[in-house]
Each structure stands twice: as structure tokens, then as C-alpha cells.
PDB file of C-alpha atoms in Angstrom:
ATOM      1  CA  MET A  49      11.258 -73.818 -58.039  1.00 50.00           C
ATOM      2  CA  ASN A  50       8.956 -76.819 -58.583  1.00 56.00           C
ATOM      3  CA  LYS A  51      11.757 -79.262 -57.696  1.00 56.00           C
ATOM      4  CA  THR A  52      12.766 -77.315 -54.567  1.00 62.00           C
ATOM      5  CA  LEU A  53       9.302 -77.262 -52.965  1.00 61.00           C
ATOM      6  CA  PRO A  54       8.715 -81.066 -52.860  1.00 63.00           C
ATOM      7  CA  LEU A  55      12.229 -81.566 -51.545  1.00 60.00           C
ATOM      8  CA  SER A  56      11.672 -79.040 -48.752  1.00 64.00           C
ATOM      9  CA  VAL A  57       8.400 -80.702 -47.779  1.00 58.00           C
ATOM     10  CA  PHE A  58      10.089 -84.105 -47.748  1.00 59.00           C
ATOM     11  CA  LEU A  59      12.901 -82.846 -45.517  1.00 61.00           C
ATOM     12  CA  PHE A  60      10.427 -81.165 -43.144  1.00 59.00           C
ATOM     13  CA  LEU A  61       8.384 -84.368 -42.740  1.00 53.00           C
ATOM     14  CA  ALA A  62      11.501 -86.461 -42.273  1.00 55.00           C
ATOM     15  CA  VAL A  63      12.870 -84.165 -39.556  1.00 53.00           C
ATOM     16  CA  THR A  64       9.479 -84.028 -37.789  1.00 55.00           C
ATOM     17  CA  PHE A  65       9.135 -87.811 -37.867  1.00 54.00           C
ATOM     18  CA  GLY A  66      12.684 -88.196 -36.626  1.00 54.00           C
ATOM     19  CA  PHE A  67      12.092 -85.863 -33.683  1.00 52.00           C
ATOM     20  CA  SER A  68       8.840 -87.633 -32.775  1.00 55.00           C
ATOM     21  CA  GLN A  69      10.666 -90.946 -32.692  1.00 58.00           C
ATOM     22  CA  THR A  70      13.411 -89.436 -30.556  1.00 77.00           C
ATOM     23  CA  LYS A  71      10.862 -88.048 -28.069  1.00 75.00           C
ATOM     24  CA  GLU A  72       9.101 -91.388 -27.743  1.00 79.00           C
ATOM     25  CA  GLU A  73      12.400 -93.148 -27.203  1.00 77.00           C
ATOM     26  CA  LEU A  74      13.437 -90.639 -24.536  1.00 79.00           C
ATOM     27  CA  GLU A  75      10.093 -90.979 -22.744  1.00 82.00           C
ATOM     28  CA  ALA A  76      10.466 -94.763 -22.758  1.00 82.00           C
ATOM     29  CA  GLN A  77      13.980 -94.487 -21.328  1.00 81.00           C
ATOM     30  CA  LYS A  78      12.733 -92.043 -18.698  1.00 84.00           C
ATOM     31  CA  ALA A  79       9.974 -94.462 -17.652  1.00 86.00           C
ATOM     32  CA  GLU A  80      12.522 -97.263 -17.256  1.00 84.00           C
ATOM     33  CA  LYS A  81      14.824 -95.071 -15.172  1.00 84.00           C
ATOM     34  CA  GLN A  82      11.905 -93.843 -13.041  1.00 87.00           C
ATOM     35  CA  ALA A  83      10.862 -97.445 -12.349  1.00 87.00           C
ATOM     36  CA  GLU A  84      14.424 -98.240 -11.255  1.00 84.00           C
ATOM     37  CA  ALA A  85      14.538 -95.091  -9.086  1.00 86.00           C
ATOM     38  CA  ASP A  86      11.227 -96.012  -7.416  1.00 82.00           C
ATOM     39  CA  LYS A  87      12.558 -99.495  -6.709  1.00 83.00           C
ATOM     40  CA  TYR A  88      15.746 -98.165  -5.116  1.00 83.00           C
ATOM     41  CA  GLN A  89      13.797 -95.540  -3.159  1.00 79.00           C
ATOM     42  CA  ALA A  90      11.548 -98.260  -1.718  1.00 79.00           C
ATOM     43  CA  GLU A  91      14.631-100.247  -0.710  1.00 80.00           C
ATOM     44  CA  ALA A  92      16.174 -97.128   0.869  1.00 81.00           C
ATOM     45  CA  ASP A  93      12.949 -96.424   2.804  1.00 73.00           C
ATOM     46  CA  ALA A  94      12.907-100.004   4.085  1.00 78.00           C
ATOM     47  CA  LEU A  95      16.521 -99.687   5.253  1.00 81.00           C
ATOM     48  CA  GLN A  96      15.724 -96.353   6.937  1.00 72.00           C
ATOM     49  CA  ALA A  97      12.819 -97.995   8.778  1.00 70.00           C
ATOM     50  CA  GLN A  98      15.223-100.646  10.086  1.00 72.00           C
ATOM     51  CA  ILE A  99      17.664 -97.935  11.171  1.00 75.00           C
ATOM     52  CA  ASP A 100      14.884 -96.034  12.961  1.00 68.00           C
ATOM     53  CA  ALA A 101      13.926 -99.205  14.834  1.00 70.00           C
ATOM     54  CA  LEU A 102      17.435 -99.649  16.261  1.00 73.00           C
ATOM     55  CA  PRO A 103      18.080 -98.593  19.887  1.00 82.00           C
ATOM     56  CA  GLY A 104      19.768 -95.250  20.488  1.00 88.00           C
ATOM     57  CA  TRP A 105      19.264 -91.516  20.186  1.00 93.00           C
ATOM     58  CA  ARG A 106      17.045 -89.794  17.661  1.00 90.00           C
ATOM     59  CA  VAL A 107      17.500 -86.030  17.392  1.00 91.00           C
ATOM     60  CA  GLY A 108      16.043 -83.463  15.043  1.00 88.00           C
ATOM     61  CA  ALA A 109      14.624 -79.971  14.695  1.00 89.00           C
ATOM     62  CA  PHE A 110      12.750 -77.738  12.281  1.00 87.00           C
ATOM     63  CA  GLY A 111      11.330 -74.245  12.513  1.00 88.00           C
ATOM     64  CA  THR A 112       9.709 -71.301  10.772  1.00 86.00           C
ATOM     65  CA  ILE A 113      10.950 -67.738  10.240  1.00 86.00           C
ATOM     66  CA  GLY A 114       8.603 -64.964   9.132  1.00 81.00           C
ATOM     67  CA  GLY A 115       8.956 -61.238   8.845  1.00 81.00           C
ATOM     68  CA  SER A 116       8.391 -57.999   6.957  1.00 78.00           C
ATOM     69  CA  LEU A 117       9.731 -54.426   7.099  1.00 78.00           C
ATOM     70  CA  SER A 118       8.234 -51.254   5.631  1.00 84.00           C
ATOM     71  CA  ASN A 119       8.874 -47.504   5.687  1.00 86.00           C
ATOM     72  CA  PHE A 120       6.547 -44.705   4.562  1.00 83.00           C
ATOM     73  CA  ASN A 121       7.291 -40.990   4.073  1.00 89.00           C
ATOM     74  CA  ASN A 122       4.509 -38.486   3.270  1.00 79.00           C
ATOM     75  CA  TRP A 123       2.152 -41.277   2.178  1.00 79.00           C
ATOM     76  CA  TYR A 124      -0.941 -39.133   2.708  1.00 71.00           C
ATOM     77  CA  ALA A 125      -3.474 -41.735   1.570  1.00 76.00           C
ATOM     78  CA  GLN A 126      -3.127 -43.555   4.891  1.00 72.00           C
ATOM     79  CA  GLY A 127      -3.864 -42.393   8.413  1.00 75.00           C
ATOM     80  CA  VAL A 128      -0.197 -42.389   9.506  1.00 79.00           C
ATOM     81  CA  PRO A 129       1.696 -40.974   6.476  1.00 82.00           C
ATOM     82  CA  ASN A 130       5.150 -41.175   8.098  1.00 87.00           C
ATOM     83  CA  ASN A 131       5.855 -44.493   9.753  1.00 85.00           C
ATOM     84  CA  ALA A 132       8.248 -47.391  10.013  1.00 86.00           C
ATOM     85  CA  SER A 133       6.782 -50.819  10.732  1.00 85.00           C
ATOM     86  CA  GLY A 134       7.934 -54.384  10.910  1.00 87.00           C
ATOM     87  CA  ASN A 135       7.095 -57.899  11.992  1.00 86.00           C
ATOM     88  CA  ILE A 136       9.651 -60.554  12.902  1.00 88.00           C
ATOM     89  CA  GLY A 137       8.932 -64.016  14.294  1.00 86.00           C
ATOM     90  CA  PHE A 138      10.326 -67.530  14.478  1.00 88.00           C
ATOM     91  CA  THR A 139       9.435 -70.940  15.858  1.00 90.00           C
ATOM     92  CA  VAL A 140      11.579 -73.929  16.815  1.00 91.00           C
ATOM     93  CA  ASN A 141      10.504 -77.545  17.250  1.00 91.00           C
ATOM     94  CA  ALA A 142      13.272 -79.814  18.523  1.00 93.00           C
ATOM     95  CA  PHE A 143      13.445 -83.298  19.981  1.00 93.00           C
ATOM     96  CA  ALA A 144      16.024 -85.656  21.479  1.00 95.00           C
ATOM     97  CA  ASN A 145      14.701 -89.150  22.111  1.00 94.00           C
ATOM     98  CA  LEU A 146      16.582 -92.117  23.563  1.00 95.00           C
ATOM     99  CA  ILE A 147      14.847 -95.375  22.640  1.00 93.00           C
ATOM    100  CA  GLU A 148      16.159 -98.584  24.206  1.00 93.00           C
ATOM    101  CA  GLU A 149      14.821-102.121  24.445  1.00 91.00           C
ATOM    102  CA  LYS A 150      13.485-101.768  28.007  1.00 94.00           C
ATOM    103  CA  PHE A 151      13.025 -98.008  28.437  1.00 95.00           C
ATOM    104  CA  PHE A 152      12.716 -94.658  26.638  1.00 96.00           C
ATOM    105  CA  TRP A 153      13.498 -91.033  27.400  1.00 97.00           C
ATOM    106  CA  ARG A 154      11.744 -88.476  25.178  1.00 96.00           C
ATOM    107  CA  ASN A 155      12.596 -84.762  25.304  1.00 96.00           C
ATOM    108  CA  ALA A 156      10.911 -81.995  23.314  1.00 95.00           C
ATOM    109  CA  LEU A 157      11.173 -78.207  22.979  1.00 95.00           C
ATOM    110  CA  ASN A 158       8.677 -75.858  21.336  1.00 93.00           C
ATOM    111  CA  THR A 159       9.151 -72.097  21.094  1.00 93.00           C
ATOM    112  CA  ASN A 160       7.331 -69.329  19.235  1.00 90.00           C
ATOM    113  CA  PHE A 161       8.494 -65.717  19.488  1.00 92.00           C
ATOM    114  CA  ASN A 162       7.250 -62.698  17.551  1.00 89.00           C
ATOM    115  CA  TRP A 163       7.972 -58.957  17.629  1.00 91.00           C
ATOM    116  CA  VAL A 164       5.975 -56.121  16.037  1.00 90.00           C
ATOM    117  CA  LYS A 165       6.965 -52.494  15.443  1.00 87.00           C
ATOM    118  CA  LEU A 166       4.793 -49.523  14.415  1.00 82.00           C
ATOM    119  CA  ASP A 167       6.613 -46.207  14.761  1.00 84.00           C
ATOM    120  CA  ASP A 168       4.616 -43.068  13.952  1.00 82.00           C
ATOM    121  CA  LYS A 169       7.391 -40.624  13.067  1.00 83.00           C
ATOM    122  CA  ASP A 170       5.089 -37.653  13.712  1.00 85.00           C
ATOM    123  CA  SER A 171       4.438 -38.718  17.303  1.00 84.00           C
ATOM    124  CA  ASP A 172       6.911 -38.471  20.174  1.00 81.00           C
ATOM    125  CA  THR A 173       4.816 -40.610  22.522  1.00 81.00           C
ATOM    126  CA  ASP A 174       4.773 -43.951  20.713  1.00 79.00           C
ATOM    127  CA  SER A 175       7.562 -46.540  20.771  1.00 80.00           C
ATOM    128  CA  ASP A 176      10.044 -47.007  17.949  1.00 79.00           C
ATOM    129  CA  ASN A 177      11.110 -50.430  19.245  1.00 84.00           C
ATOM    130  CA  PHE A 178      10.086 -53.941  18.302  1.00 85.00           C
ATOM    131  CA  GLU A 179       7.598 -55.072  20.965  1.00 87.00           C
ATOM    132  CA  PRO A 180       7.038 -58.773  21.744  1.00 88.00           C
ATOM    133  CA  THR A 181       3.567 -60.029  20.781  1.00 85.00           C
ATOM    134  CA  THR A 182       3.876 -63.828  20.648  1.00 85.00           C
ATOM    135  CA  ASP A 183       5.718 -65.550  23.478  1.00 88.00           C
ATOM    136  CA  VAL A 184       5.546 -69.345  23.826  1.00 90.00           C
ATOM    137  CA  PHE A 185       8.022 -71.661  25.551  1.00 94.00           C
ATOM    138  CA  ASN A 186       7.306 -75.324  26.227  1.00 95.00           C
ATOM    139  CA  LEU A 187       9.791 -77.942  27.438  1.00 96.00           C
ATOM    140  CA  SER A 188       8.935 -81.554  28.273  1.00 96.00           C
ATOM    141  CA  SER A 189      10.768 -84.699  29.369  1.00 97.00           C
ATOM    142  CA  LEU A 190       9.139 -88.140  29.502  1.00 97.00           C
ATOM    143  CA  TYR A 191      10.782 -91.264  30.941  1.00 98.00           C
ATOM    144  CA  GLY A 192       9.216 -94.710  30.710  1.00 97.00           C
ATOM    145  CA  ARG A 193       9.976 -98.338  31.574  1.00 97.00           C
ATOM    146  CA  LYS A 194       8.373-100.661  29.061  1.00 96.00           C
ATOM    147  CA  LEU A 195       5.762-103.150  30.253  1.00 97.00           C
ATOM    148  CA  SER A 196       5.097-104.366  26.723  1.00 95.00           C
ATOM    149  CA  GLU A 197       5.662-103.241  23.152  1.00 92.00           C
ATOM    150  CA  LYS A 198       2.948-100.568  23.420  1.00 95.00           C
ATOM    151  CA  TRP A 199       2.635 -99.787  27.152  1.00 97.00           C
ATOM    152  CA  ALA A 200       5.049 -98.347  29.707  1.00 98.00           C
ATOM    153  CA  VAL A 201       4.940 -97.008  33.254  1.00 98.00           C
ATOM    154  CA  SER A 202       6.169 -93.433  33.011  1.00 98.00           C
ATOM    155  CA  GLY A 203       6.983 -90.119  34.648  1.00 98.00           C
ATOM    156  CA  LEU A 204       6.578 -86.707  32.989  1.00 97.00           C
ATOM    157  CA  MET A 205       7.966 -83.233  33.549  1.00 97.00           C
ATOM    158  CA  GLU A 206       6.502 -80.411  31.471  1.00 97.00           C
ATOM    159  CA  TYR A 207       7.265 -76.713  31.887  1.00 97.00           C
ATOM    160  CA  ARG A 208       5.411 -73.884  30.113  1.00 95.00           C
ATOM    161  CA  THR A 209       5.918 -70.150  30.414  1.00 94.00           C
ATOM    162  CA  THR A 210       6.645 -66.923  28.562  1.00 91.00           C
ATOM    163  CA  VAL A 211      10.202 -65.649  28.112  1.00 91.00           C
ATOM    164  CA  LEU A 212      10.078 -62.187  26.529  1.00 88.00           C
ATOM    165  CA  ASN A 213       7.455 -60.807  28.926  1.00 83.00           C
ATOM    166  CA  ASN A 214       6.607 -61.833  32.491  1.00 84.00           C
ATOM    167  CA  PHE A 215       8.997 -64.757  32.673  1.00 89.00           C
ATOM    168  CA  ASN A 216       7.548 -67.429  34.955  1.00 90.00           C
ATOM    169  CA  ASP A 217       4.577 -65.168  35.758  1.00 90.00           C
ATOM    170  CA  PRO A 218       2.703 -67.315  35.214  1.00 91.00           C
ATOM    171  CA  GLY A 219       4.765 -70.449  34.775  1.00 94.00           C
ATOM    172  CA  TYR A 220       3.397 -73.985  34.840  1.00 96.00           C
ATOM    173  CA  LEU A 221       5.296 -77.077  35.944  1.00 97.00           C
ATOM    174  CA  ASP A 222       3.612 -80.472  35.659  1.00 97.00           C
ATOM    175  CA  LEU A 223       5.104 -83.433  37.505  1.00 98.00           C
ATOM    176  CA  GLY A 224       3.262 -86.725  37.326  1.00 97.00           C
ATOM    177  CA  VAL A 225       3.316 -90.493  37.004  1.00 98.00           C
ATOM    178  CA  GLY A 226       1.152 -92.980  35.179  1.00 98.00           C
ATOM    179  CA  PHE A 227       1.276 -94.814  31.895  1.00 98.00           C
ATOM    180  CA  THR A 228       2.375 -94.123  28.318  1.00 98.00           C
ATOM    181  CA  TRP A 229       0.767 -95.740  25.285  1.00 97.00           C
ATOM    182  CA  THR A 230       2.517 -95.921  21.897  1.00 96.00           C
ATOM    183  CA  PRO A 231      -0.048 -97.597  19.597  1.00 95.00           C
ATOM    184  CA  VAL A 232       1.852 -96.763  16.398  1.00 91.00           C
ATOM    185  CA  GLN A 233       5.260 -95.402  15.524  1.00 86.00           C
ATOM    186  CA  ASN A 234       5.671 -91.639  16.152  1.00 90.00           C
ATOM    187  CA  LEU A 235       2.500 -91.399  18.294  1.00 95.00           C
ATOM    188  CA  VAL A 236       2.935 -91.031  22.069  1.00 96.00           C
ATOM    189  CA  VAL A 237      -0.051 -90.816  24.427  1.00 97.00           C
ATOM    190  CA  VAL A 238       0.617 -90.027  28.093  1.00 98.00           C
ATOM    191  CA  ILE A 239      -2.057 -90.852  30.679  1.00 98.00           C
ATOM    192  CA  HIS A 240      -1.036 -89.742  34.170  1.00 98.00           C
ATOM    193  CA  PRO A 241      -3.799 -89.830  36.801  1.00 98.00           C
ATOM    194  CA  GLY A 242      -1.336 -88.672  39.463  1.00 97.00           C
ATOM    195  CA  ASN A 243      -0.086 -85.236  38.399  1.00 98.00           C
ATOM    196  CA  TYR A 244       0.595 -82.049  40.338  1.00 98.00           C
ATOM    197  CA  ASN A 245       0.304 -78.784  38.427  1.00 97.00           C
ATOM    198  CA  PHE A 246       2.618 -76.217  40.057  1.00 97.00           C
ATOM    199  CA  VAL A 247       1.664 -72.655  39.088  1.00 96.00           C
ATOM    200  CA  PHE A 248       4.158 -69.819  39.643  1.00 94.00           C
ATOM    201  CA  ALA A 249       2.791 -66.256  39.663  1.00 92.00           C
ATOM    202  CA  ASP A 250       3.038 -63.012  41.588  1.00 88.00           C
ATOM    203  CA  ASP A 251      -0.747 -62.929  42.099  1.00 84.00           C
ATOM    204  CA  ASP A 252      -1.550 -66.081  44.055  1.00 83.00           C
ATOM    205  CA  THR A 253      -5.182 -65.009  44.506  1.00 86.00           C
ATOM    206  CA  ILE A 254      -5.807 -65.922  40.845  1.00 91.00           C
ATOM    207  CA  PHE A 255      -3.222 -68.576  40.067  1.00 94.00           C
ATOM    208  CA  ASN A 256      -3.284 -71.711  42.204  1.00 94.00           C
ATOM    209  CA  SER A 257      -1.528 -75.060  42.052  1.00 96.00           C
ATOM    210  CA  SER A 258      -3.565 -78.254  42.262  1.00 97.00           C
ATOM    211  CA  LEU A 259      -3.593 -82.025  41.958  1.00 98.00           C
ATOM    212  CA  GLY A 260      -5.144 -83.542  38.859  1.00 98.00           C
ATOM    213  CA  ALA A 261      -4.794 -85.732  35.800  1.00 98.00           C
ATOM    214  CA  LYS A 262      -2.439 -85.092  32.899  1.00 98.00           C
ATOM    215  CA  ILE A 263      -3.085 -86.229  29.330  1.00 97.00           C
ATOM    216  CA  LEU A 264      -0.576 -85.532  26.585  1.00 97.00           C
ATOM    217  CA  ALA A 265      -0.646 -86.711  22.972  1.00 97.00           C
ATOM    218  CA  ASP A 266       2.212 -86.054  20.553  1.00 96.00           C
ATOM    219  CA  TYR A 267       2.643 -87.097  16.928  1.00 95.00           C
ATOM    220  CA  THR A 268       5.857 -86.111  15.134  1.00 91.00           C
ATOM    221  CA  ARG A 269       6.736 -87.412  11.684  1.00 89.00           C
ATOM    222  CA  GLN A 270       8.650 -86.747   8.486  1.00 86.00           C
ATOM    223  CA  ILE A 271       7.237 -87.965   5.165  1.00 88.00           C
ATOM    224  CA  GLY A 272       9.549 -87.104   2.309  1.00 86.00           C
ATOM    225  CA  LYS A 273       9.821 -83.321   2.176  1.00 88.00           C
ATOM    226  CA  ILE A 274       7.060 -82.813   4.756  1.00 90.00           C
ATOM    227  CA  ASN A 275       7.722 -82.375   8.489  1.00 89.00           C
ATOM    228  CA  PHE A 276       4.844 -82.055  10.898  1.00 89.00           C
ATOM    229  CA  LYS A 277       4.193 -82.169  14.615  1.00 94.00           C
ATOM    230  CA  THR A 278       1.004 -81.945  16.637  1.00 95.00           C
ATOM    231  CA  ASN A 279       0.998 -81.800  20.429  1.00 95.00           C
ATOM    232  CA  LEU A 280      -1.998 -81.696  22.776  1.00 96.00           C
ATOM    233  CA  SER A 281      -1.340 -81.101  26.478  1.00 96.00           C
ATOM    234  CA  MET A 282      -4.262 -81.197  28.945  1.00 97.00           C
ATOM    235  CA  PHE A 283      -4.513 -80.837  32.721  1.00 97.00           C
ATOM    236  CA  GLN A 284      -7.766 -81.622  34.531  1.00 97.00           C
ATOM    237  CA  SER A 285      -7.777 -80.424  38.140  1.00 97.00           C
ATOM    238  CA  TYR A 286      -9.378 -82.641  40.755  1.00 97.00           C
ATOM    239  CA  GLU A 287      -9.977 -79.594  42.989  1.00 95.00           C
ATOM    240  CA  ASP A 288     -11.721 -77.090  40.688  1.00 94.00           C
ATOM    241  CA  GLY A 289     -12.512 -77.023  36.967  1.00 94.00           C
ATOM    242  CA  ASP A 290     -11.408 -73.370  36.857  1.00 95.00           C
ATOM    243  CA  LEU A 291      -7.834 -74.560  37.475  1.00 96.00           C
ATOM    244  CA  SER A 292      -7.840 -76.862  34.416  1.00 96.00           C
ATOM    245  CA  ASN A 293      -6.178 -75.902  31.126  1.00 96.00           C
ATOM    246  CA  TRP A 294      -5.178 -77.281  27.724  1.00 96.00           C
ATOM    247  CA  THR A 295      -2.847 -76.279  24.882  1.00 95.00           C
ATOM    248  CA  TRP A 296      -2.759 -77.651  21.315  1.00 96.00           C
ATOM    249  CA  ILE A 297       0.218 -76.721  19.104  1.00 94.00           C
ATOM    250  CA  ASN A 298       0.684 -77.731  15.450  1.00 94.00           C
ATOM    251  CA  SER A 299       3.687 -77.250  13.164  1.00 93.00           C
ATOM    252  CA  PHE A 300       4.079 -78.032   9.460  1.00 91.00           C
ATOM    253  CA  SER A 301       6.927 -77.459   7.010  1.00 93.00           C
ATOM    254  CA  TYR A 302       7.555 -78.391   3.377  1.00 92.00           C
ATOM    255  CA  THR A 303      11.114 -78.413   2.055  1.00 91.00           C
ATOM    256  CA  LEU A 304      11.528 -76.728  -1.334  1.00 92.00           C
ATOM    257  CA  TRP A 305      15.290 -76.367  -1.746  1.00 89.00           C
ATOM    258  CA  LYS A 306      17.984 -78.061   0.327  1.00 85.00           C
ATOM    259  CA  ASN A 307      16.836 -77.441   3.932  1.00 83.00           C
ATOM    260  CA  PHE A 308      14.663 -74.401   3.158  1.00 89.00           C
ATOM    261  CA  GLY A 309      10.924 -74.384   2.536  1.00 92.00           C
ATOM    262  CA  VAL A 310       7.645 -72.942   3.758  1.00 91.00           C
ATOM    263  CA  GLY A 311       6.219 -73.444   7.228  1.00 91.00           C
ATOM    264  CA  LEU A 312       3.066 -72.924   9.257  1.00 90.00           C
ATOM    265  CA  ASP A 313       2.619 -72.969  13.026  1.00 90.00           C
ATOM    266  CA  PHE A 314      -0.660 -72.480  14.841  1.00 90.00           C
ATOM    267  CA  GLY A 315      -1.790 -73.012  18.409  1.00 93.00           C
ATOM    268  CA  LEU A 316      -4.966 -73.051  20.481  1.00 94.00           C
ATOM    269  CA  ARG A 317      -5.221 -72.665  24.233  1.00 94.00           C
ATOM    270  CA  SER A 318      -7.778 -72.477  27.025  1.00 95.00           C
ATOM    271  CA  ASN A 319      -6.853 -71.296  30.524  1.00 95.00           C
ATOM    272  CA  LYS A 320      -9.418 -69.629  32.779  1.00 95.00           C
ATOM    273  CA  GLN A 321      -6.830 -68.430  35.291  1.00 95.00           C
ATOM    274  CA  GLU A 322      -5.091 -66.451  32.555  1.00 93.00           C
ATOM    275  CA  ALA A 323      -8.437 -65.064  31.362  1.00 94.00           C
ATOM    276  CA  LEU A 324      -9.283 -63.798  34.856  1.00 94.00           C
ATOM    277  CA  ASN A 325      -5.825 -62.305  35.279  1.00 92.00           C
ATOM    278  CA  TYR A 326      -6.270 -60.413  31.977  1.00 91.00           C
ATOM    279  CA  GLU A 327      -9.659 -59.042  33.066  1.00 92.00           C
ATOM    280  CA  LEU A 328      -8.403 -57.860  36.469  1.00 92.00           C
ATOM    281  CA  ASN A 329      -4.855 -56.682  35.845  1.00 89.00           C
ATOM    282  CA  THR A 330      -4.929 -55.608  32.167  1.00 87.00           C
ATOM    283  CA  LEU A 331      -8.479 -54.431  31.516  1.00 90.00           C
ATOM    284  CA  GLY A 332      -8.981 -53.232  35.101  1.00 91.00           C
ATOM    285  CA  ASN A 333     -12.340 -54.969  35.547  1.00 91.00           C
ATOM    286  CA  GLU A 334     -12.499 -55.113  39.356  1.00 90.00           C
ATOM    287  CA  ASP A 335     -15.779 -57.060  39.353  1.00 92.00           C
ATOM    288  CA  ALA A 336     -14.370 -59.956  37.330  1.00 93.00           C
ATOM    289  CA  THR A 337     -14.526 -63.427  38.878  1.00 93.00           C
ATOM    290  CA  PHE A 338     -14.217 -66.983  37.632  1.00 93.00           C
ATOM    291  CA  ASP A 339     -18.022 -67.113  37.471  1.00 92.00           C
ATOM    292  CA  ASN A 340     -18.689 -64.072  35.254  1.00 92.00           C
ATOM    293  CA  ILE A 341     -15.749 -63.880  32.812  1.00 92.00           C
ATOM    294  CA  ASP A 342     -15.668 -65.212  29.268  1.00 89.00           C
ATOM    295  CA  ASN A 343     -12.865 -67.738  28.851  1.00 91.00           C
ATOM    296  CA  ASP A 344     -12.318 -66.987  25.159  1.00 92.00           C
ATOM    297  CA  LEU A 345     -10.270 -69.412  23.092  1.00 94.00           C
ATOM    298  CA  GLN A 346      -6.662 -68.255  22.718  1.00 94.00           C
ATOM    299  CA  SER A 347      -4.966 -68.725  19.343  1.00 93.00           C
ATOM    300  CA  TYR A 348      -1.952 -67.759  17.245  1.00 88.00           C
ATOM    301  CA  TYR A 349      -0.365 -68.642  13.907  1.00 86.00           C
ATOM    302  CA  THR A 350       2.937 -67.977  12.145  1.00 85.00           C
ATOM    303  CA  VAL A 351       3.595 -68.407   8.413  1.00 85.00           C
ATOM    304  CA  GLY A 352       7.005 -67.992   6.832  1.00 87.00           C
ATOM    305  CA  ILE A 353      10.210 -69.606   5.605  1.00 88.00           C
ATOM    306  CA  SER A 354      11.020 -72.926   7.251  1.00 87.00           C
ATOM    307  CA  TYR A 355      14.381 -74.537   7.905  1.00 81.00           C
ATOM    308  CA  LYS A 356      15.088 -78.158   8.712  1.00 78.00           C
ATOM    309  CA  PHE A 357      18.115 -78.855  10.897  1.00 72.00           C
TER     310      PHE A 357
END
């Protein structure tokens, strides 16, 4: 017994020491391999930067999908014990850009659609369908002839509307000319002092077209597993400030596995013509005018699973 105990202790210490040496050796090997991987990754990033600088088409897209479904039967703790509800939404951000030595042609699409359902099974008057709640469609095309590395004379077409409800009522079409500034890669700033904002709507007593200035700023970039895009579109009417509007849309996604990840989209908007239309034709406020309505900030957000195309 006395001989066995010292031997066991000796073997235990020897095995422990051996494992500690093995761990240190493995960590040292890992550090060497990581240094090599970082070196090759830097070289790959440099090559990708050279590829991105070459003339030709650049295309890409990413989006977010979110949703939930639920069903309750005799759940008396809530106000509607028998109901079926759901929420489904998705966004798409896509681009197709042609970059050449003397000119560029940049095209972008942004959509955000969402449907909500709340069916009270004990009521025959409510709807059991998915009803659209978020409805955003934005398409733009920018052409420019380069004056220098950072400046170009350009023309822009931008169209914004809803699709699921009241298609093209209202719809906005901007056509203008001016200059485009690209101070850094991935950032595009459009400055068009000559822009006509065509407004399409059934009620032309509220919605009016006008001449004005168009400013658009777009930054789209991918950094590793992160994709993000921010786009600010502004129209300032020369005729009346009530005809001006702006929209700011932001999209983020982080890839977790293959092309799937998590995504967030949110947007802000200000449009006094739409605010007046809501007061008159939805709320039924017959005394509403541009002078007495509150032009509250419009906003939305979508969180869900993202996919990179």
C-alpha cells in the first residue's frame, strides 16, 4: 500500500505535466497558424480591393425576413381567448452598378413589405386575412460622366410608391440633373439643383408636383460578415415648403452561418402632403390644412433573419 501511493502520485504529476506541455505547444502552433492566416487574409483583401477598382459591373443584394405565428383556444386570461395571429415581413436591398473609366451607372432597389393578421374566432365581423401594414418601394437610377476622380455631371431618376395598397397613389418620380460627388469609396452624394418632383395621386388638391432641388446620399458597404446600407433622399421644393419631403432608410445584416444571419431595417420619413391626406381622407378631419396639421415623423423597423445573395 505504501509503495503504491507514491507511484500513483508520481504518475499523476507526470501526466499533468505532460498535458500542460502539450497545451502550451498547441497554443504556440495555433498562434503561428493564426499569424499566417492573418497575413494571407490581408493579401486576399488587397487583391479584392484591386478587383473592386477594375471597370465593370458590381451586383449584390441582401435582405431581412421576419415573422411569427400563434394560435390560442380558450385562453381566458387574455381579452380575446380564441384567436389566430401572425406577422410576416421581408426587405430587399439590391444594387447593380456599372463603373467605367469615364462614366458610371448606379441602380438600386429597396423594398419593405409586412403583413399582420389578428383573427378573433368569436367574431364574424373581423378579417381572418393577412393585412398589409408596411409597404415601401424605392427604385433609383443614376448616370454620370466623370469630370474628375471625385466629381461627375449626372442625371437621376428615382421612383417611390407603395405596392400592396394604393399603388402609385401617391407615387413620386424625381427627374433631375446636376452633379455627383464620390469623396470616398462606397459613398455617393447627389446634388441636383434642377429637379422636378412628379407626384401621382387621385386627389390633386393635396398632392402637387413642383420644381426643386434634389439631394441624395448613399453609403453601401460590406466589412467581413457585416453588410450595411444607409440612404438619405431629400427634395426641397422651390415653390412651397409644404411640398418638400425626405426619406432616410437604413439596413444592417450580420452573417452567422453561410449566407444566413440576423438583420435590422429601419426608416424615417417626413412628408406633409401625406400627413394632410391622412387627416382628411382617413381621420375625416374636414378642417385640416397644411397650416394646422402636425407633420409627425414617420418611422418603421423590421428585425429578423437576414440572407445575403
